[in-house]
Short mmCIF file of C-alpha atoms in Angstrom, two decimals:
data_model
loop_
_atom_site.label_atom_id
_atom_site.label_comp_id
_atom_site.label_asym_id
_atom_site.label_seq_id
_atom_site.Cartn_x
_atom_site.Cartn_y
_atom_site.Cartn_z
CA MET A 198 -149.41 74.01 -23.82
CA ASN A 199 -151.95 74.36 -21.04
CA PRO A 200 -154.30 77.14 -22.23
CA ASN A 201 -154.27 78.63 -18.71
CA LEU A 202 -150.51 79.22 -18.90
CA GLU A 203 -149.34 82.56 -20.21
CA GLN A 204 -146.52 81.85 -22.64
CA PHE A 205 -143.79 84.44 -23.09
CA ARG A 206 -142.12 84.91 -26.45
CA LEU A 207 -138.95 86.97 -26.69
CA ARG A 208 -139.61 87.69 -30.36
CA ARG A 209 -143.04 89.12 -29.52
CA PHE A 210 -141.53 91.33 -26.82
CA LEU A 211 -138.94 92.65 -29.29
CA ASP A 212 -141.54 93.32 -31.98
CA ALA A 213 -143.48 95.46 -29.49
CA LEU A 214 -140.49 97.76 -28.99
CA GLY A 215 -140.51 100.99 -30.97
CA PRO A 216 -137.67 101.93 -33.35
CA GLU A 217 -136.05 104.05 -30.64
CA GLN A 218 -135.85 100.94 -28.42
CA LEU A 219 -134.77 98.33 -31.01
CA GLN A 220 -132.27 98.70 -33.85
CA ARG A 221 -132.18 95.99 -36.52
CA HIS A 222 -129.11 94.81 -38.46
CA GLY A 223 -128.78 92.49 -41.45
CA VAL A 224 -125.68 90.43 -42.20
CA THR A 225 -123.18 91.11 -39.40
CA ALA A 226 -119.82 89.51 -38.71
CA LEU A 227 -119.61 88.23 -35.15
CA ALA A 228 -116.49 90.38 -34.72
CA ASP A 229 -118.70 93.46 -35.24
CA VAL A 230 -121.43 92.59 -32.75
CA ALA A 231 -119.68 93.96 -29.65
CA VAL A 232 -118.94 97.24 -31.43
CA ALA A 233 -122.63 97.65 -32.31
CA LEU A 234 -123.61 96.92 -28.71
CA GLU A 235 -121.10 99.25 -27.05
CA GLY A 236 -122.91 102.27 -25.63
CA ALA A 237 -126.11 101.52 -27.56
CA ALA A 238 -129.22 102.97 -25.98
CA ALA A 239 -131.47 100.57 -27.89
CA ALA A 240 -131.54 96.79 -27.99
CA GLN A 241 -129.68 95.46 -31.03
CA PHE A 242 -131.15 92.72 -33.26
CA PHE A 243 -128.95 90.85 -35.74
CA ALA A 244 -130.87 88.92 -38.40
CA GLN A 245 -127.80 87.13 -39.78
CA PRO A 246 -124.95 87.12 -37.25
CA GLY A 247 -121.90 85.41 -38.64
CA GLY A 248 -123.46 85.66 -42.10
CA GLU A 249 -126.20 83.11 -41.54
CA GLY A 250 -127.83 82.88 -38.12
CA PRO A 251 -129.55 81.91 -35.91
CA GLU A 252 -130.86 85.36 -35.05
CA LEU A 253 -129.16 87.22 -32.22
CA VAL A 254 -130.33 90.01 -29.90
CA GLY A 255 -128.36 91.98 -27.32
CA ASN A 256 -128.89 94.66 -24.71
CA VAL A 257 -132.56 93.76 -24.21
CA MET A 258 -132.47 94.84 -20.53
CA GLY A 259 -129.99 97.66 -21.16
CA SER A 260 -132.47 100.40 -20.25
CA ARG A 261 -134.78 100.89 -17.28
CA GLU A 262 -137.60 101.66 -19.71
CA ARG A 263 -137.39 98.21 -21.33
CA VAL A 264 -137.17 96.41 -18.00
CA ALA A 265 -140.23 98.35 -16.83
CA GLN A 266 -142.04 97.47 -20.07
CA ALA A 267 -141.52 93.78 -19.33
CA PHE A 268 -143.33 94.33 -16.01
CA GLY A 269 -146.07 96.42 -17.62
CA SER A 270 -144.89 99.32 -15.48
CA THR A 271 -143.04 102.63 -15.73
CA PRO A 272 -139.44 103.38 -14.71
CA GLY A 273 -140.57 105.38 -11.67
CA ASP A 274 -143.01 102.70 -10.45
CA LEU A 275 -140.80 99.70 -11.25
CA VAL A 276 -139.60 98.97 -7.71
CA THR A 277 -143.06 99.12 -6.17
CA GLU A 278 -144.39 96.85 -8.94
CA VAL A 279 -141.67 94.28 -8.25
CA LEU A 280 -142.39 94.44 -4.50
CA ARG A 281 -146.12 94.03 -5.17
CA ARG A 282 -145.52 90.90 -7.24
CA LEU A 283 -143.17 89.42 -4.66
CA ARG A 284 -146.00 89.44 -2.14
CA LYS A 285 -148.16 87.08 -4.23
CA ALA A 286 -147.20 83.47 -4.92
CA GLN A 287 -147.97 81.93 -8.30
CA PRO A 288 -148.35 78.25 -9.18
CA ILE A 289 -145.68 76.28 -11.05
CA VAL A 290 -147.03 73.84 -13.61
CA THR A 291 -144.93 71.05 -15.13
CA VAL A 292 -145.75 70.56 -18.82
CA GLN A 293 -144.93 67.72 -21.16
CA ARG A 294 -142.18 67.95 -23.76
CA ALA A 295 -144.75 68.18 -26.56
CA ASP A 296 -146.13 71.36 -24.96
CA ALA A 297 -142.75 72.99 -24.29
CA PRO A 298 -141.62 75.35 -27.08
CA VAL A 299 -138.02 75.26 -25.80
CA GLN A 300 -137.85 71.53 -26.62
CA GLU A 301 -139.23 71.72 -30.16
CA VAL A 302 -135.67 70.97 -31.32
CA VAL A 303 -133.37 68.63 -29.35
CA LEU A 304 -129.66 68.26 -30.13
CA GLU A 305 -127.57 65.62 -28.38
CA GLY A 306 -124.18 64.00 -28.91
CA ASP A 307 -122.10 65.54 -31.69
CA ALA A 308 -125.09 67.62 -32.79
CA ALA A 309 -124.90 69.57 -29.52
CA ASP A 310 -122.20 72.07 -30.47
CA LEU A 311 -121.64 75.40 -28.71
CA THR A 312 -119.65 76.70 -31.69
CA GLN A 313 -122.76 76.51 -33.88
CA LEU A 314 -124.34 79.25 -31.74
CA PRO A 315 -123.76 82.97 -32.50
CA VAL A 316 -121.40 83.48 -29.56
CA HIS A 317 -119.17 86.54 -29.99
CA LEU A 318 -116.09 88.02 -28.35
CA GLN A 319 -117.33 90.77 -26.04
CA HIS A 320 -114.19 92.67 -24.96
CA GLU A 321 -110.68 93.16 -26.30
CA LEU A 322 -108.89 91.18 -23.57
CA ASP A 323 -111.49 88.45 -22.95
CA GLY A 324 -110.06 84.93 -22.92
CA ALA A 325 -112.61 83.67 -25.48
CA PRO A 326 -116.19 84.31 -26.66
CA TYR A 327 -118.67 84.27 -23.77
CA ILE A 328 -122.32 83.38 -23.30
CA GLY A 329 -124.47 85.14 -20.69
CA ALA A 330 -127.18 82.86 -19.32
CA ILE A 331 -129.56 82.07 -16.45
CA ASP A 332 -128.32 79.03 -14.54
CA PHE A 333 -130.68 76.47 -13.01
CA SER A 334 -129.46 73.98 -10.41
CA ARG A 335 -130.96 72.16 -7.43
CA ASP A 336 -130.08 72.01 -3.76
CA PRO A 337 -130.09 68.29 -2.91
CA SER A 338 -130.69 69.04 0.78
CA ASN A 339 -134.16 70.53 0.28
CA GLY A 340 -135.01 70.15 -3.42
CA TRP A 341 -135.11 73.91 -3.99
CA THR A 342 -134.22 75.29 -7.39
CA ASN A 343 -131.37 77.78 -7.37
CA ILE A 344 -131.27 80.40 -10.12
CA GLY A 345 -128.55 82.91 -11.00
CA VAL A 346 -126.96 84.75 -13.91
CA ARG A 347 -123.72 83.16 -15.06
CA ARG A 348 -121.15 83.49 -17.81
CA LEU A 349 -119.80 80.66 -19.95
CA MET A 350 -116.39 80.93 -21.64
CA LEU A 351 -116.25 78.72 -24.71
CA ARG A 352 -113.54 76.08 -24.35
CA GLY A 353 -114.68 73.87 -27.22
CA ARG A 354 -117.75 72.45 -28.89
CA ARG A 355 -119.03 70.87 -25.67
CA LYS A 356 -116.95 72.49 -22.93
CA ALA A 357 -117.05 75.89 -21.27
CA GLY A 358 -115.59 77.63 -18.26
CA VAL A 359 -117.95 78.87 -15.53
CA ASP A 360 -117.15 81.60 -13.00
CA LEU A 361 -117.72 80.24 -9.48
CA VAL A 362 -115.14 82.22 -7.52
CA ALA A 363 -117.32 84.86 -5.85
CA PRO A 364 -119.57 83.76 -2.95
CA SER A 365 -122.92 82.57 -4.30
CA ASP A 366 -125.52 79.87 -3.70
CA MET A 367 -124.40 77.99 -6.81
CA ARG A 368 -120.77 78.01 -5.66
CA ALA A 369 -121.79 76.59 -2.29
CA LEU A 370 -123.83 73.87 -3.99
CA TYR A 371 -120.97 73.02 -6.33
CA LEU A 372 -118.44 72.74 -3.52
CA GLY A 373 -120.72 70.17 -1.92
CA TYR A 374 -120.86 68.11 -5.12
CA ALA A 375 -117.08 68.38 -5.60
CA GLN A 376 -116.45 67.24 -2.03
CA ARG A 377 -118.64 64.19 -2.69
CA LYS A 378 -116.81 63.61 -6.00
CA GLN A 379 -120.06 63.94 -7.94
CA PRO A 380 -120.80 65.90 -11.12
CA MET A 381 -123.33 68.68 -10.58
CA PRO A 382 -126.26 68.86 -13.04
CA VAL A 383 -126.90 72.38 -14.36
CA ALA A 384 -128.96 73.95 -17.14
CA PHE A 385 -128.40 77.34 -18.72
CA VAL A 386 -131.26 79.30 -20.29
CA VAL A 387 -130.30 81.66 -23.12
CA GLY A 388 -133.04 83.95 -24.41
CA ALA A 389 -135.80 84.50 -21.87
CA ASN A 390 -138.36 86.82 -20.41
CA PRO A 391 -136.52 89.89 -19.02
CA ILE A 392 -138.39 89.23 -15.77
CA ASP A 393 -136.59 85.88 -15.47
CA TYR A 394 -133.23 87.67 -15.50
CA VAL A 395 -134.47 89.99 -12.76
CA ALA A 396 -135.53 86.99 -10.67
CA ALA A 397 -132.15 85.35 -11.23
CA THR A 398 -130.33 88.32 -9.70
CA MET A 399 -132.37 88.36 -6.48
CA ARG A 400 -130.84 87.09 -3.23
CA MET A 401 -133.59 85.51 -1.18
CA PRO A 402 -133.56 82.29 0.90
CA VAL A 403 -136.43 80.65 -1.02
CA ASP A 404 -137.04 78.16 -3.81
CA GLU A 405 -136.20 80.57 -6.60
CA MET A 406 -138.43 78.93 -9.20
CA GLY A 407 -141.31 80.23 -7.08
CA LEU A 408 -139.63 83.64 -7.03
CA LEU A 409 -139.51 83.59 -10.83
CA ALA A 410 -143.21 82.72 -11.01
CA SER A 411 -144.15 85.47 -8.54
CA LEU A 412 -142.28 88.11 -10.51
CA ARG A 413 -143.92 87.02 -13.74
CA GLY A 414 -147.25 87.55 -11.99
CA ALA A 415 -148.77 84.46 -13.59
CA PRO A 416 -148.59 80.63 -13.41
CA LEU A 417 -145.23 79.42 -14.70
CA GLY A 418 -144.91 76.48 -17.06
CA VAL A 419 -141.74 74.41 -16.60
CA VAL A 420 -140.42 71.33 -18.36
CA LYS A 421 -137.94 68.63 -17.31
CA CYS A 422 -134.62 68.73 -19.11
CA ILE A 423 -133.79 65.98 -21.60
CA THR A 424 -130.58 64.79 -19.90
CA SER A 425 -131.29 65.62 -16.24
CA ASP A 426 -134.16 66.05 -13.82
CA LEU A 427 -133.77 69.84 -13.65
CA LEU A 428 -136.80 71.97 -14.49
CA VAL A 429 -136.55 75.04 -16.74
CA PRO A 430 -139.09 77.55 -18.13
CA ALA A 431 -140.90 75.87 -21.01
CA ASP A 432 -141.14 79.10 -23.02
CA ALA A 433 -137.40 79.92 -23.15
CA GLU A 434 -135.54 80.26 -26.45
CA TYR A 435 -132.57 77.94 -25.71
CA VAL A 436 -131.48 75.60 -22.93
CA LEU A 437 -127.90 74.34 -22.64
CA GLU A 438 -127.99 71.16 -20.54
CA GLY A 439 -125.00 69.58 -18.89
CA TYR A 440 -122.97 69.26 -15.72
CA LEU A 441 -120.01 70.72 -13.86
CA ASP A 442 -117.38 68.04 -13.38
CA GLU A 443 -116.24 67.07 -9.91
CA ARG A 444 -112.59 68.17 -10.20
CA GLY A 445 -113.23 71.53 -8.56
CA HIS A 446 -111.66 74.87 -9.46
CA VAL A 447 -109.02 73.50 -11.81
CA ASP A 448 -109.13 75.24 -15.21
CA PRO A 449 -108.09 78.82 -16.01
CA GLU A 450 -111.07 81.02 -16.91
CA GLY A 451 -110.88 84.65 -18.01
CA PRO A 452 -109.87 87.42 -18.36
CA TYR A 453 -113.31 88.96 -18.68
CA GLY A 454 -114.80 92.46 -18.62
CA GLU A 455 -116.63 92.46 -15.28
CA PHE A 456 -119.83 94.21 -14.28
CA LEU A 457 -118.02 96.97 -12.35
CA GLY A 458 -116.46 98.30 -15.53
CA TYR A 459 -113.00 96.77 -15.22
CA TYR A 460 -111.41 93.48 -16.21
CA GLY A 461 -111.28 90.47 -13.95
CA GLY A 462 -108.11 88.44 -14.30
CA VAL A 463 -107.57 84.75 -15.00
CA LYS A 464 -109.12 82.54 -12.31
CA ARG A 465 -109.30 78.84 -11.61
CA ASN A 466 -112.85 77.63 -12.14
CA PRO A 467 -114.93 74.49 -12.74
CA VAL A 468 -115.65 73.16 -16.24
CA PHE A 469 -119.12 72.82 -17.77
CA HIS A 470 -119.73 69.81 -20.01
CA LEU A 471 -122.58 70.11 -22.53
CA THR A 472 -124.95 67.14 -22.89
CA ALA A 473 -127.78 68.66 -24.93
CA ILE A 474 -129.04 71.84 -26.58
CA THR A 475 -132.79 72.36 -26.87
CA HIS A 476 -134.46 75.31 -28.54
CA ARG A 477 -137.50 76.63 -30.34
CA ARG A 478 -137.95 76.01 -34.07
CA ASP A 479 -137.30 79.72 -34.76
CA PRO A 480 -135.12 80.70 -31.79
CA VAL A 481 -133.57 84.04 -30.91
CA PHE A 482 -130.18 83.72 -29.22
CA GLN A 483 -129.52 86.40 -26.60
CA THR A 484 -126.25 88.03 -25.57
CA LEU A 485 -125.90 90.12 -22.42
CA THR A 486 -124.04 93.44 -22.38
CA ILE A 487 -121.62 94.04 -19.54
CA SER A 488 -118.78 96.38 -18.53
CA GLY A 489 -117.12 99.24 -20.39
CA ARG A 490 -117.49 103.01 -20.09
CA ASN A 491 -121.25 103.06 -20.76
CA MET A 492 -122.30 101.09 -17.72
CA ASP A 493 -125.80 102.56 -17.56
CA ARG A 494 -126.54 101.07 -20.98
CA THR A 495 -125.72 97.46 -20.12
CA ASP A 496 -127.97 94.56 -19.17
CA THR A 497 -125.99 93.65 -16.08
CA ALA A 498 -125.95 97.16 -14.58
CA GLN A 499 -129.70 97.64 -15.06
CA LEU A 500 -130.41 94.23 -13.54
CA CYS A 501 -128.09 94.87 -10.60
CA ALA A 502 -129.65 98.30 -10.04
CA LEU A 503 -133.15 96.88 -9.75
CA ARG A 504 -131.96 94.14 -7.39
CA THR A 505 -130.20 96.75 -5.25
CA GLU A 506 -133.32 98.91 -5.09
CA VAL A 507 -135.60 96.03 -4.09
CA THR A 508 -133.15 94.76 -1.47
CA ALA A 509 -132.55 98.24 -0.06
CA TRP A 510 -136.28 99.05 0.03
CA GLN A 511 -137.03 95.90 2.02
CA SER A 512 -134.32 96.80 4.53
CA ILE A 513 -134.94 100.57 4.82
CA GLN A 514 -138.71 100.29 5.20
CA LEU A 515 -138.08 98.52 8.52
CA ALA A 516 -135.96 101.44 9.73
CA VAL A 517 -138.05 104.52 8.80
CA ARG A 518 -141.71 105.43 8.83
CA GLU A 519 -142.29 106.94 5.39
CA LEU A 520 -139.97 105.74 2.65
CA LYS A 521 -140.82 107.42 -0.66
CA ALA A 522 -138.39 106.11 -3.28
CA VAL A 523 -135.03 104.44 -3.85
CA TYR A 524 -132.79 104.54 -6.90
CA ALA A 525 -129.49 102.79 -7.60
CA SER A 526 -127.41 104.36 -10.33
CA ALA A 527 -126.71 101.91 -13.15
CA ALA A 528 -123.65 103.97 -14.07
CA THR A 529 -121.94 102.59 -10.93
CA GLY A 530 -122.63 98.99 -11.87
CA GLY A 531 -126.03 99.14 -10.21
CA MET A 532 -125.02 98.60 -6.59
CA PHE A 533 -122.50 101.02 -5.11
CA ASN A 534 -124.41 104.36 -5.10
CA LEU A 535 -127.95 104.49 -3.71
CA ARG A 536 -130.32 107.45 -3.53
CA VAL A 537 -133.14 107.45 -0.98
CA ALA A 538 -136.09 109.83 -0.64
CA LEU A 539 -138.03 109.81 2.61
CA GLN A 540 -140.29 111.97 4.74
CA GLN A 541 -138.67 112.26 8.13
CA ARG A 542 -141.14 112.03 11.01
CA VAL A 543 -138.69 112.10 13.91
CA PRO A 544 -135.08 113.29 14.12
CA GLY A 545 -132.49 110.75 12.99
CA GLU A 546 -134.52 108.85 10.41
CA ALA A 547 -132.14 109.81 7.62
CA ARG A 548 -129.34 108.20 9.63
CA ASN A 549 -131.53 105.13 10.19
CA ALA A 550 -132.01 104.82 6.43
CA ILE A 551 -128.26 105.07 5.86
CA ALA A 552 -127.52 102.39 8.45
CA ALA A 553 -130.18 100.06 7.03
CA ALA A 554 -128.80 100.45 3.51
CA PHE A 555 -125.27 99.73 4.74
CA ALA A 556 -126.45 96.54 6.47
CA CYS A 557 -128.47 94.99 3.64
CA GLN A 558 -127.05 92.39 1.26
CA ALA A 559 -126.79 94.72 -1.73
CA ASN A 560 -123.12 95.75 -1.16
CA ILE A 561 -123.99 99.46 -1.20
CA LYS A 562 -121.04 101.79 -0.57
CA HIS A 563 -122.52 105.29 -0.73
CA VAL A 564 -126.02 106.35 0.36
CA PHE A 565 -127.56 109.76 -0.39
CA VAL A 566 -130.74 110.57 1.57
CA VAL A 567 -132.98 113.47 0.53
CA ASP A 568 -136.38 114.93 1.33
CA PRO A 569 -139.35 114.11 -0.96
CA ASP A 570 -139.04 117.44 -2.79
CA ILE A 571 -135.89 116.13 -4.53
CA ASP A 572 -136.35 113.92 -7.60
CA ILE A 573 -133.86 111.11 -6.95
CA PHE A 574 -133.96 110.14 -10.65
CA SER A 575 -132.58 113.59 -11.57
CA ASP A 576 -128.79 113.96 -11.50
CA ALA A 577 -129.23 117.75 -11.58
CA GLU A 578 -131.47 117.84 -8.49
CA MET A 579 -129.22 115.45 -6.57
CA GLU A 580 -126.16 117.58 -7.39
CA TRP A 581 -128.04 120.65 -6.18
CA ALA A 582 -129.07 118.95 -2.93
CA LEU A 583 -125.49 117.83 -2.29
CA ALA A 584 -124.19 121.34 -2.97
CA THR A 585 -126.72 123.23 -0.83
CA ARG A 586 -127.97 120.93 1.94
CA PHE A 587 -124.81 119.12 3.04
CA GLN A 588 -122.01 119.99 5.45
CA ALA A 589 -119.35 117.27 5.67
CA GLY A 590 -118.55 117.88 9.33
CA ARG A 591 -122.20 117.54 10.29
CA ASP A 592 -123.93 115.38 7.71
CA LEU A 593 -121.40 112.72 6.69
CA VAL A 594 -121.75 109.20 8.11
CA ALA A 595 -118.64 107.02 7.71
CA MET A 596 -118.18 103.37 8.64
CA ASP A 597 -115.07 101.25 8.16
CA GLY A 598 -114.41 97.50 8.21
CA MET A 599 -117.64 96.75 6.34
CA ARG A 600 -118.34 93.77 4.07
CA ALA A 601 -117.20 94.57 0.53
CA MET A 602 -117.51 93.27 -3.01
CA PRO A 603 -114.19 91.52 -3.79
CA LEU A 604 -114.22 92.77 -7.40
CA ASP A 605 -114.14 96.42 -6.24
CA PRO A 606 -110.71 97.62 -7.44
CA SER A 607 -110.67 100.44 -4.88
CA LEU A 608 -110.15 97.83 -2.13
CA ARG A 609 -106.56 97.32 -3.33
CA GLY A 610 -106.48 93.82 -1.90
CA ALA A 611 -108.27 94.54 1.38
CA ARG A 612 -111.00 92.14 2.49
CA ALA A 613 -113.27 94.79 4.03
CA GLY A 614 -114.10 98.32 2.98
CA SER A 615 -115.56 101.67 3.97
CA LYS A 616 -119.04 103.08 3.45
CA LEU A 617 -120.26 106.69 3.39
CA GLY A 618 -123.71 108.13 4.02
CA PHE A 619 -124.70 111.63 2.94
CA ASP A 620 -127.59 113.20 4.88
CA LEU A 621 -128.95 115.77 2.42
CA THR A 622 -132.20 116.38 4.29
CA LEU A 623 -133.33 119.78 5.53
CA PRO A 624 -133.72 120.45 9.28
CA LEU A 625 -136.77 118.66 10.67
CA LEU A 626 -139.54 121.12 11.63
CA ALA A 627 -141.23 121.10 15.00
CA PRO A 628 -145.06 120.83 14.96
CA GLY A 629 -146.52 124.08 13.61
CA GLU A 630 -143.10 125.47 12.66
CA GLN A 631 -142.70 127.07 9.24
CA ARG A 632 -139.69 126.50 7.03
CA SER A 633 -137.48 129.61 7.01
CA MET A 634 -137.32 131.44 3.70
CA GLU A 635 -133.69 130.44 3.15
CA TYR A 636 -134.85 126.82 2.65
CA LEU A 637 -137.81 127.55 0.36
CA VAL A 638 -137.34 126.69 -3.32
CA PRO A 639 -138.38 129.44 -5.76
CA THR A 640 -141.12 128.62 -8.27
CA PRO A 641 -142.83 130.74 -10.94
CA PRO A 642 -145.74 132.84 -9.61
CA GLN A 643 -149.16 131.24 -9.89
CA VAL A 644 -151.95 132.77 -11.96
CA ALA A 645 -155.48 133.16 -10.61
CA PRO A 646 -158.26 131.19 -12.34
CA ALA A 647 -160.28 133.21 -14.84
CA ASP A 648 -163.43 133.04 -12.65
CA ALA A 649 -161.68 134.01 -9.39
CA PRO A 650 -163.30 136.95 -7.51
CA VAL A 651 -161.57 140.30 -7.90
CA ARG A 652 -161.13 142.82 -5.05
CA SER A 653 -159.50 146.18 -4.70
CA PRO A 654 -155.99 146.27 -3.19
CA GLU A 655 -157.34 147.81 0.02
CA VAL A 656 -159.95 145.08 0.50
CA ALA A 657 -157.44 142.35 -0.33
CA LEU A 658 -154.91 143.63 2.23
CA ALA A 659 -157.63 144.13 4.81
CA GLU A 660 -158.10 140.34 4.68
CA GLY A 661 -154.48 139.84 5.76
CA ALA A 662 -150.85 140.24 4.74
CA LYS A 663 -150.06 139.14 1.20
CA THR A 664 -147.07 138.52 -1.03
CA PHE A 665 -146.95 140.51 -4.21
CA ALA A 666 -148.10 137.43 -6.18
CA GLU A 667 -151.04 136.92 -3.83
CA LEU A 668 -151.95 140.57 -4.22
CA MET A 669 -151.88 140.22 -8.02
CA ARG A 670 -154.22 137.24 -7.87
CA ALA A 671 -156.57 138.94 -5.41
CA THR A 672 -156.90 142.03 -7.62
CA GLY A 673 -157.00 140.13 -10.91
CA SER A 674 -153.83 141.81 -12.14
CA ARG A 675 -152.12 140.16 -15.10
CA ASP A 676 -149.42 142.83 -15.25
CA GLY A 677 -148.31 143.95 -11.79
CA ARG A 678 -146.91 147.34 -12.67
CA GLU A 679 -150.11 149.14 -11.72
CA LEU A 680 -149.84 147.54 -8.28
CA VAL A 681 -146.30 148.87 -7.94
CA ARG A 682 -147.67 152.37 -8.56
CA TRP A 683 -150.49 151.82 -6.04
CA LEU A 684 -148.06 150.53 -3.41
CA GLU A 685 -145.85 153.52 -4.03
CA SER A 686 -148.74 155.93 -3.44
CA GLN A 687 -149.91 154.17 -0.30
CA GLY A 688 -146.38 153.89 1.04
CA ALA A 689 -145.87 157.61 0.60
CA GLU A 690 -148.88 158.15 2.83
CA GLY A 691 -147.51 155.74 5.45
CA ARG A 692 -150.41 153.31 5.11
CA LEU A 693 -148.33 150.20 4.37
CA ASP A 694 -145.49 148.19 5.82
CA ARG A 695 -144.12 144.64 5.43
CA ASP A 696 -143.78 141.71 7.83
CA ASP A 697 -140.65 139.63 8.45
CA ARG A 698 -141.50 137.35 5.48
CA GLY A 699 -141.74 140.32 3.12
CA ARG A 700 -145.53 140.31 2.80
CA TRP A 701 -147.38 143.58 2.28
CA ARG A 702 -149.90 144.66 4.91
CA LEU A 703 -151.92 147.65 6.03
CA ARG A 704 -150.67 149.48 9.06
CA SER A 705 -152.96 148.97 12.04
#
C-alpha cells in the first residue's frame, strides 16, 4: 500500500484496549454470542465462534470511551474533535488490488457463502441471524458515494433481506433503480474503523466518502470492488459485494430488535444478492449490538448519540452566542433526549437553543438546557437542576405536529409527534447584578495558602466585610472556634454587625 496512507487494522485497535474494555472468549457456540453481548460494558472477542472461526468481535463501539479512543480523544471532548475534523477535507486515494488488505482473499460463485460467516441470532424473536454492516452505494445522478449502516437478514447462502422502509438516501436511490427496472450495485463492509461507522450515521448532503476521510483525519485508501465499480475502504476486514434486485419491496424481512429498544415487525423489503466476499487473510468479523434493556451499552445507541450531538451542535450554534456542550443520552437510543449547556448572554437564548434542537434533523424529542455550572454528563446534576430550577408553568416549551421517527412506539400510529423543551437555566443577571444567595451552590470552605499574610481580626474586618471563611483565611485560623469566641466578645461590646449577605463587619 502507498506508504503515505495510514492503514487501520481492527485487530490492532482491539489489542490496544485494556482488559476492562475487551473481554476474550475461547470456543463459543453461536447461540451463546448474543447472551455474552447483552449488557456487556466491554467489547467481546470470540476466538472460535461456532467452534472454529473466523474470529468474531462485538460491541466495539458500545461505549463512549471506545469511540473516543478511536478518535484519539476523550469522552468529554469527542464532539468538538469530530467537528474539528469535519472542517478539514482529506484526499481519497484509489489503490490497486495488490495493495488492498481487504482483497487478499476473494471468494466468488459457490465459494461466496454467507452461511460460512459467524453470523448469529441476535434477539429471541428475530426472523433469522442478522449482519450489521456499512453500506456503500453510488448516486448515478452525481457520482457521489452514499454510506449508511444497514442490517442484512440471512435468507440463504447468497441472499439476504435489507431494511429499506424508513426514509434514507439509500432508499431513495434504490427506488430510482427499481423504477428503471435495474439492479442496484451495493457493497457492505463488515469489520472496520469505528470512525467509519460514525461517518456512516451522519446525515449531510455531500459525497460521503469524503466525509469518511475527513473524520479519519488522514488520506483514505479505497479499492474498486471485484464485481462492481463501487469503491470501499481498502483496509476493511470484509466486504460483501452484490446488488439489490429490481423487484422492489417484495420479500418479508423481520421481525428485528430495533435501535429504540423494541421490536420492529415484519416488513416488505428488497433482496440483496451476493456476488463476492473479499477479506483479509486473518480477518475479524464484526457484529453490532442493538436494542434491549441496556441501550447505553450498544453500538447503535452510542453511534446515534454522537450523530445527534454533532447535528444538534451545528444547529444550536447558529441560534445562541456561547454554546458550551451537548450530550445525547445513549440510554434513549441516542436521539430522543438531548442535554445542552450554554452561557446565556441575552434573555431567551435557552428558548432559542430548544427551538434549534427541535428543528434539526436529529429527531430530538426532549431538550434540557442548563447553565455551564451543571455537568450535562452527570445524571445526578441534571436531576438536581430539573428538581430545583424548573417550573412547568413557566419553563416548559411544548410543540405539537412535529416531524417524528416512525419507529417511535409512543406515536401509536400517528405520523407527527410532540416535542418538549425544559429551560433549567437560572434567571439571567443584569450587568453588575449579583446572584442572590438562594441560587448560590454551597461548596466546602477554601483554605488559605501556607504563605498567605496573617492579620488580626480587627485589621481584617477594617479592610471590609467578610464571611466567616474569609475571616478564617485572613487570620490564618485552621480551627475557627477561637474566632467564634472573639466574635462573641466583640458582639457583646456592640462593635460588630452583619450585612444582608451575612458577612461580618465592624460598626461604623
